Amino acid sequence: MRIALCPGSFDPITLGHLDIIERAVRLYDKVIVGVVENPNKSHLFSTEERVEMVTTSLVGMEKVEVSSFNGLLVEFAREHQVRVIIKGLRAISDFEHEFQMAHLNKKLASELETVFMMASPEYMFLSSSAVKEIALFGGSVAGLVPDNICFSLKNKLNKP
Ligand code: PNS
């Protein structure tokens, strides 16, 4: 069975993430969405909330499993018999960081491959941090995140 892993913070999940996950599902037998815990990074949503938001956004999608992880990505991949890590690449600015992570992960686990998918043009400049900023200042995030996430953001940020 070919299992791919789509890791991320998903704070919150965006339509750009969803697009990459949907495309991965077409290529692999099973896709695990790994939500990183990372206690060193401050997230707007708790790990449980992020897992729940991802799960709700993927409802009805077959062959997808959502799980949180802490520690090294390569260890999580090994535990789940994953051979492929899927990352979305947006504008050029993503490249340097992703390039570094792909090589370090390869050094840590040579059996793992990182496969990059170009973000679809409409999501090229979409990021969770931009979404949070727009929502924080009362702007509409419709068309940027799944509908359920619009509500989660409103609730979290207490906007009417
Ligand atoms: O959505 P993000 O914040 O770009 O996701 C980054 C993620 C989760 C892929 C990255 O932070 C990660 O792999 N974290 C796990 C810790 C780890 O393995 N670090 C070494 C990477 S070289």
PDB file of C-alpha atoms and ligand atoms in Angstrom:
ATOM      1  CA  MET A   1       0.000   0.000   0.000  1.00  0.00           C
ATOM      2  CA  ARG A   2       1.374   3.407  -0.964  1.00  0.00           C
ATOM      3  CA  ILE A   3       0.852   5.752   1.974  1.00  0.00           C
ATOM      4  CA  ALA A   4       1.586   9.476   1.763  1.00  0.00           C
ATOM      5  CA  LEU A   5       1.883  11.931   4.621  1.00  0.00           C
ATOM      6  CA  CYS A   6       0.723  15.553   4.386  1.00  0.00           C
ATOM      7  CA  PRO A   7       2.209  17.279   7.455  1.00  0.00           C
ATOM      8  CA  GLY A   8       1.559  20.801   8.676  1.00  0.00           C
ATOM      9  CA  SER A   9       0.451  23.111  11.444  1.00  0.00           C
ATOM     10  CA  PHE A  10      -2.981  23.655   9.890  1.00  0.00           C
ATOM     11  CA  ASP A  11      -3.557  26.696  12.118  1.00  0.00           C
ATOM     12  CA  PRO A  12      -6.113  26.755  10.506  1.00  0.00           C
ATOM     13  CA  ILE A  13      -6.470  24.500   7.453  1.00  0.00           C
ATOM     14  CA  THR A  14      -6.985  26.552   4.251  1.00  0.00           C
ATOM     15  CA  LEU A  15      -8.391  25.752   0.814  1.00  0.00           C
ATOM     16  CA  GLY A  16      -4.760  25.601  -0.332  1.00  0.00           C
ATOM     17  CA  HIS A  17      -4.085  22.712   2.083  1.00  0.00           C
ATOM     18  CA  LEU A  18      -7.310  21.033   1.034  1.00  0.00           C
ATOM     19  CA  ASP A  19      -6.304  21.264  -2.623  1.00  0.00           C
ATOM     20  CA  ILE A  20      -2.964  19.536  -1.947  1.00  0.00           C
ATOM     21  CA  ILE A  21      -4.625  16.810   0.169  1.00  0.00           C
ATOM     22  CA  GLU A  22      -7.267  16.144  -2.517  1.00  0.00           C
ATOM     23  CA  ARG A  23      -4.593  15.869  -5.193  1.00  0.00           C
ATOM     24  CA  ALA A  24      -2.522  13.529  -2.988  1.00  0.00           C
ATOM     25  CA  VAL A  25      -5.558  11.277  -2.451  1.00  0.00           C
ATOM     26  CA  ARG A  26      -5.738  10.778  -6.242  1.00  0.00           C
ATOM     27  CA  LEU A  27      -2.150   9.550  -6.329  1.00  0.00           C
ATOM     28  CA  TYR A  28      -1.818   7.360  -3.229  1.00  0.00           C
ATOM     29  CA  ASP A  29      -3.745   4.488  -1.643  1.00  0.00           C
ATOM     30  CA  LYS A  30      -3.945   6.281   1.683  1.00  0.00           C
ATOM     31  CA  VAL A  31      -3.099   9.795   2.879  1.00  0.00           C
ATOM     32  CA  ILE A  32      -2.326  10.612   6.489  1.00  0.00           C
ATOM     33  CA  VAL A  33      -2.721  14.262   7.441  1.00  0.00           C
ATOM     34  CA  GLY A  34      -0.251  14.890  10.269  1.00  0.00           C
ATOM     35  CA  VAL A  35      -1.048  17.858  12.499  1.00  0.00           C
ATOM     36  CA  VAL A  36       2.098  18.941  14.325  1.00  0.00           C
ATOM     37  CA  GLU A  37       1.856  19.716  18.030  1.00  0.00           C
ATOM     38  CA  ASN A  38       5.076  21.739  18.324  1.00  0.00           C
ATOM     39  CA  PRO A  39       4.964  23.230  21.823  1.00  0.00           C
ATOM     40  CA  ASN A  40       7.691  25.746  20.819  1.00  0.00           C
ATOM     41  CA  LYS A  41       5.408  27.463  18.363  1.00  0.00           C
ATOM     42  CA  SER A  42       2.370  29.395  19.507  1.00  0.00           C
ATOM     43  CA  HIS A  43      -0.745  28.423  17.616  1.00  0.00           C
ATOM     44  CA  LEU A  44      -4.099  30.211  17.593  1.00  0.00           C
ATOM     45  CA  PHE A  45      -5.903  26.864  17.822  1.00  0.00           C
ATOM     46  CA  SER A  46      -5.032  24.012  20.172  1.00  0.00           C
ATOM     47  CA  THR A  47      -3.858  20.694  18.706  1.00  0.00           C
ATOM     48  CA  GLU A  48      -7.279  19.156  19.419  1.00  0.00           C
ATOM     49  CA  GLU A  49      -9.052  22.040  17.698  1.00  0.00           C
ATOM     50  CA  ARG A  50      -6.761  21.843  14.662  1.00  0.00           C
ATOM     51  CA  VAL A  51      -7.262  18.069  14.357  1.00  0.00           C
ATOM     52  CA  GLU A  52     -11.015  18.552  14.629  1.00  0.00           C
ATOM     53  CA  MET A  53     -11.068  21.342  12.050  1.00  0.00           C
ATOM     54  CA  VAL A  54      -9.012  19.268   9.589  1.00  0.00           C
ATOM     55  CA  THR A  55     -11.230  16.221  10.183  1.00  0.00           C
ATOM     56  CA  THR A  56     -14.417  18.231   9.613  1.00  0.00           C
ATOM     57  CA  SER A  57     -12.982  19.809   6.453  1.00  0.00           C
ATOM     58  CA  LEU A  58     -12.164  16.378   5.032  1.00  0.00           C
ATOM     59  CA  VAL A  59     -15.469  14.730   5.901  1.00  0.00           C
ATOM     60  CA  GLY A  60     -16.648  12.352   3.173  1.00  0.00           C
ATOM     61  CA  MET A  61     -13.173  12.042   1.712  1.00  0.00           C
ATOM     62  CA  GLU A  62     -12.116   8.425   1.523  1.00  0.00           C
ATOM     63  CA  LYS A  63      -8.611   7.070   2.128  1.00  0.00           C
ATOM     64  CA  VAL A  64      -7.703   9.956   4.477  1.00  0.00           C
ATOM     65  CA  GLU A  65      -6.728   9.701   8.128  1.00  0.00           C
ATOM     66  CA  VAL A  66      -6.018  12.641  10.447  1.00  0.00           C
ATOM     67  CA  SER A  67      -3.598  12.355  13.330  1.00  0.00           C
ATOM     68  CA  SER A  68      -1.549  14.702  15.488  1.00  0.00           C
ATOM     69  CA  PHE A  69       2.124  14.138  16.170  1.00  0.00           C
ATOM     70  CA  ASN A  70       4.944  15.593  18.201  1.00  0.00           C
ATOM     71  CA  GLY A  71       8.656  15.130  17.776  1.00  0.00           C
ATOM     72  CA  LEU A  72      10.316  14.434  14.464  1.00  0.00           C
ATOM     73  CA  LEU A  73       8.284  14.134  11.306  1.00  0.00           C
ATOM     74  CA  VAL A  74      10.454  11.253  10.081  1.00  0.00           C
ATOM     75  CA  GLU A  75       9.690   9.240  13.239  1.00  0.00           C
ATOM     76  CA  PHE A  76       5.965   9.783  12.773  1.00  0.00           C
ATOM     77  CA  ALA A  77       6.338   8.729   9.120  1.00  0.00           C
ATOM     78  CA  ARG A  78       8.210   5.566  10.107  1.00  0.00           C
ATOM     79  CA  GLU A  79       5.626   4.631  12.733  1.00  0.00           C
ATOM     80  CA  HIS A  80       2.944   4.778  10.034  1.00  0.00           C
ATOM     81  CA  GLN A  81       4.902   2.968   7.286  1.00  0.00           C
ATOM     82  CA  VAL A  82       4.931   6.145   5.216  1.00  0.00           C
ATOM     83  CA  ARG A  83       7.445   6.405   2.342  1.00  0.00           C
ATOM     84  CA  VAL A  84       6.377   9.742   0.881  1.00  0.00           C
ATOM     85  CA  ILE A  85       5.983  13.172   2.455  1.00  0.00           C
ATOM     86  CA  ILE A  86       3.889  15.548   0.374  1.00  0.00           C
ATOM     87  CA  LYS A  87       4.476  19.279   0.622  1.00  0.00           C
ATOM     88  CA  GLY A  88       2.774  22.084  -1.238  1.00  0.00           C
ATOM     89  CA  LEU A  89       5.010  24.749  -2.771  1.00  0.00           C
ATOM     90  CA  ARG A  90       3.657  28.244  -3.206  1.00  0.00           C
ATOM     91  CA  ALA A  91       5.649  31.288  -4.262  1.00  0.00           C
ATOM     92  CA  ILE A  92       9.416  31.124  -4.457  1.00  0.00           C
ATOM     93  CA  SER A  93       9.697  32.191  -0.817  1.00  0.00           C
ATOM     94  CA  ASP A  94       8.666  28.674   0.316  1.00  0.00           C
ATOM     95  CA  PHE A  95      11.494  27.063  -1.562  1.00  0.00           C
ATOM     96  CA  GLU A  96      14.488  27.713   0.670  1.00  0.00           C
ATOM     97  CA  HIS A  97      12.829  26.453   3.846  1.00  0.00           C
ATOM     98  CA  GLU A  98      11.268  23.445   2.127  1.00  0.00           C
ATOM     99  CA  PHE A  99      14.558  22.623   0.390  1.00  0.00           C
ATOM    100  CA  GLN A 100      16.323  22.611   3.769  1.00  0.00           C
ATOM    101  CA  MET A 101      13.656  20.479   5.453  1.00  0.00           C
ATOM    102  CA  ALA A 102      13.559  17.968   2.585  1.00  0.00           C
ATOM    103  CA  HIS A 103      17.331  17.481   2.743  1.00  0.00           C
ATOM    104  CA  LEU A 104      17.471  17.258   6.535  1.00  0.00           C
ATOM    105  CA  ASN A 105      14.616  14.758   6.562  1.00  0.00           C
ATOM    106  CA  LYS A 106      16.454  12.736   3.889  1.00  0.00           C
ATOM    107  CA  LYS A 107      19.563  12.778   6.063  1.00  0.00           C
ATOM    108  CA  LEU A 108      17.535  11.545   9.048  1.00  0.00           C
ATOM    109  CA  ALA A 109      15.603   8.900   7.096  1.00  0.00           C
ATOM    110  CA  SER A 110      17.029   8.029   3.680  1.00  0.00           C
ATOM    111  CA  GLU A 111      14.103   5.744   2.837  1.00  0.00           C
ATOM    112  CA  LEU A 112      11.722   8.717   2.839  1.00  0.00           C
ATOM    113  CA  GLU A 113      11.059  10.887  -0.198  1.00  0.00           C
ATOM    114  CA  THR A 114       9.642  14.399  -0.115  1.00  0.00           C
ATOM    115  CA  VAL A 115       7.399  15.096  -3.080  1.00  0.00           C
ATOM    116  CA  PHE A 116       6.477  18.691  -3.881  1.00  0.00           C
ATOM    117  CA  MET A 117       3.235  19.724  -5.492  1.00  0.00           C
ATOM    118  CA  MET A 118       2.938  23.192  -6.950  1.00  0.00           C
ATOM    119  CA  ALA A 119       0.126  25.089  -5.284  1.00  0.00           C
ATOM    120  CA  SER A 120      -2.759  25.762  -7.652  1.00  0.00           C
ATOM    121  CA  PRO A 121      -2.540  29.338  -8.995  1.00  0.00           C
ATOM    122  CA  GLU A 122      -5.566  30.538  -7.018  1.00  0.00           C
ATOM    123  CA  TYR A 123      -3.870  29.479  -3.759  1.00  0.00           C
ATOM    124  CA  MET A 124      -0.364  30.591  -4.602  1.00  0.00           C
ATOM    125  CA  PHE A 125      -0.404  33.437  -2.089  1.00  0.00           C
ATOM    126  CA  LEU A 126      -2.670  31.891   0.537  1.00  0.00           C
ATOM    127  CA  SER A 127      -1.326  31.110   3.994  1.00  0.00           C
ATOM    128  CA  SER A 128      -2.761  30.330   7.410  1.00  0.00           C
ATOM    129  CA  SER A 129      -1.042  33.408   8.877  1.00  0.00           C
ATOM    130  CA  ALA A 130      -2.602  35.708   6.273  1.00  0.00           C
ATOM    131  CA  VAL A 131      -5.994  34.126   6.945  1.00  0.00           C
ATOM    132  CA  LYS A 132      -5.597  34.730  10.690  1.00  0.00           C
ATOM    133  CA  GLU A 133      -4.624  38.351  10.141  1.00  0.00           C
ATOM    134  CA  ILE A 134      -7.582  39.016   7.841  1.00  0.00           C
ATOM    135  CA  ALA A 135      -9.970  37.379  10.329  1.00  0.00           C
ATOM    136  CA  LEU A 136      -8.423  39.227  13.280  1.00  0.00           C
ATOM    137  CA  PHE A 137      -9.159  42.568  11.643  1.00  0.00           C
ATOM    138  CA  GLY A 138     -12.700  41.570  10.742  1.00  0.00           C
ATOM    139  CA  GLY A 139     -12.171  40.806   7.035  1.00  0.00           C
ATOM    140  CA  SER A 140     -13.911  37.987   5.196  1.00  0.00           C
ATOM    141  CA  VAL A 141     -12.015  34.741   4.763  1.00  0.00           C
ATOM    142  CA  ALA A 142     -14.719  33.186   2.580  1.00  0.00           C
ATOM    143  CA  GLY A 143     -13.087  31.542  -0.424  1.00  0.00           C
ATOM    144  CA  LEU A 144      -9.824  31.137   1.480  1.00  0.00           C
ATOM    145  CA  VAL A 145     -10.800  28.485   4.039  1.00  0.00           C
ATOM    146  CA  PRO A 146     -13.519  25.791   4.174  1.00  0.00           C
ATOM    147  CA  ASP A 147     -16.870  27.160   5.416  1.00  0.00           C
ATOM    148  CA  ASN A 148     -16.595  25.463   8.814  1.00  0.00           C
ATOM    149  CA  ILE A 149     -13.287  27.240   9.401  1.00  0.00           C
ATOM    150  CA  CYS A 150     -14.902  30.661   8.834  1.00  0.00           C
ATOM    151  CA  PHE A 151     -17.108  29.862  11.832  1.00  0.00           C
ATOM    152  CA  SER A 152     -14.245  28.513  13.941  1.00  0.00           C
ATOM    153  CA  LEU A 153     -12.243  31.681  13.288  1.00  0.00           C
ATOM    154  CA  LYS A 154     -15.187  33.931  14.167  1.00  0.00           C
ATOM    155  CA  ASN A 155     -15.784  32.011  17.390  1.00  0.00           C
ATOM    156  CA  LYS A 156     -12.128  32.064  18.352  1.00  0.00           C
ATOM    157  CA  LEU A 157     -11.650  35.741  17.615  1.00  0.00           C
ATOM    158  CA  ASN A 158     -15.066  36.741  18.994  1.00  0.00           C
ATOM    159  CA  LYS A 159     -16.141  38.602  15.896  1.00  0.00           C
ATOM    160  CA  PRO A 160     -19.926  38.883  15.396  1.00  0.00           C
TER     161      PRO A 160
HETATM  162  O1  PNS B   1       2.587  24.013   8.178  1.00  0.00           O
HETATM  163  P1  PNS B   1       4.028  24.149   8.535  1.00  0.00           P
HETATM  164  O2  PNS B   1       4.195  24.977   9.790  1.00  0.00           O
HETATM  165  O3  PNS B   1       4.860  24.641   7.384  1.00  0.00           O
HETATM  166  O4  PNS B   1       4.523  22.649   8.866  1.00  0.00           O
HETATM  167  C1  PNS B   1       5.853  22.419   9.183  1.00  0.00           C
HETATM  168  C2  PNS B   1       6.118  20.955   9.567  1.00  0.00           C
HETATM  169  C3  PNS B   1       5.070  20.410  10.487  1.00  0.00           C
HETATM  170  C4  PNS B   1       6.136  20.122   8.313  1.00  0.00           C
HETATM  171  C5  PNS B   1       7.512  20.967  10.252  1.00  0.00           C
HETATM  172  O5  PNS B   1       7.525  21.939  11.240  1.00  0.00           O
HETATM  173  C6  PNS B   1       7.896  19.626  10.858  1.00  0.00           C
HETATM  174  O6  PNS B   1       8.196  18.700  10.142  1.00  0.00           O
HETATM  175  N1  PNS B   1       7.873  19.549  12.206  1.00  0.00           N
HETATM  176  C7  PNS B   1       8.217  18.346  12.939  1.00  0.00           C
HETATM  177  C8  PNS B   1       9.593  18.468  13.600  1.00  0.00           C
HETATM  178  C9  PNS B   1      10.689  18.025  12.663  1.00  0.00           C
HETATM  179  O7  PNS B   1      10.697  16.930  12.145  1.00  0.00           O
HETATM  180  N2  PNS B   1      11.623  18.947  12.416  1.00  0.00           N
HETATM  181  C10 PNS B   1      12.748  18.706  11.563  1.00  0.00           C
HETATM  182  C11 PNS B   1      12.450  19.132  10.147  1.00  0.00           C
HETATM  183  S1  PNS B   1      13.936  19.278   9.291  1.00  0.00           S
END
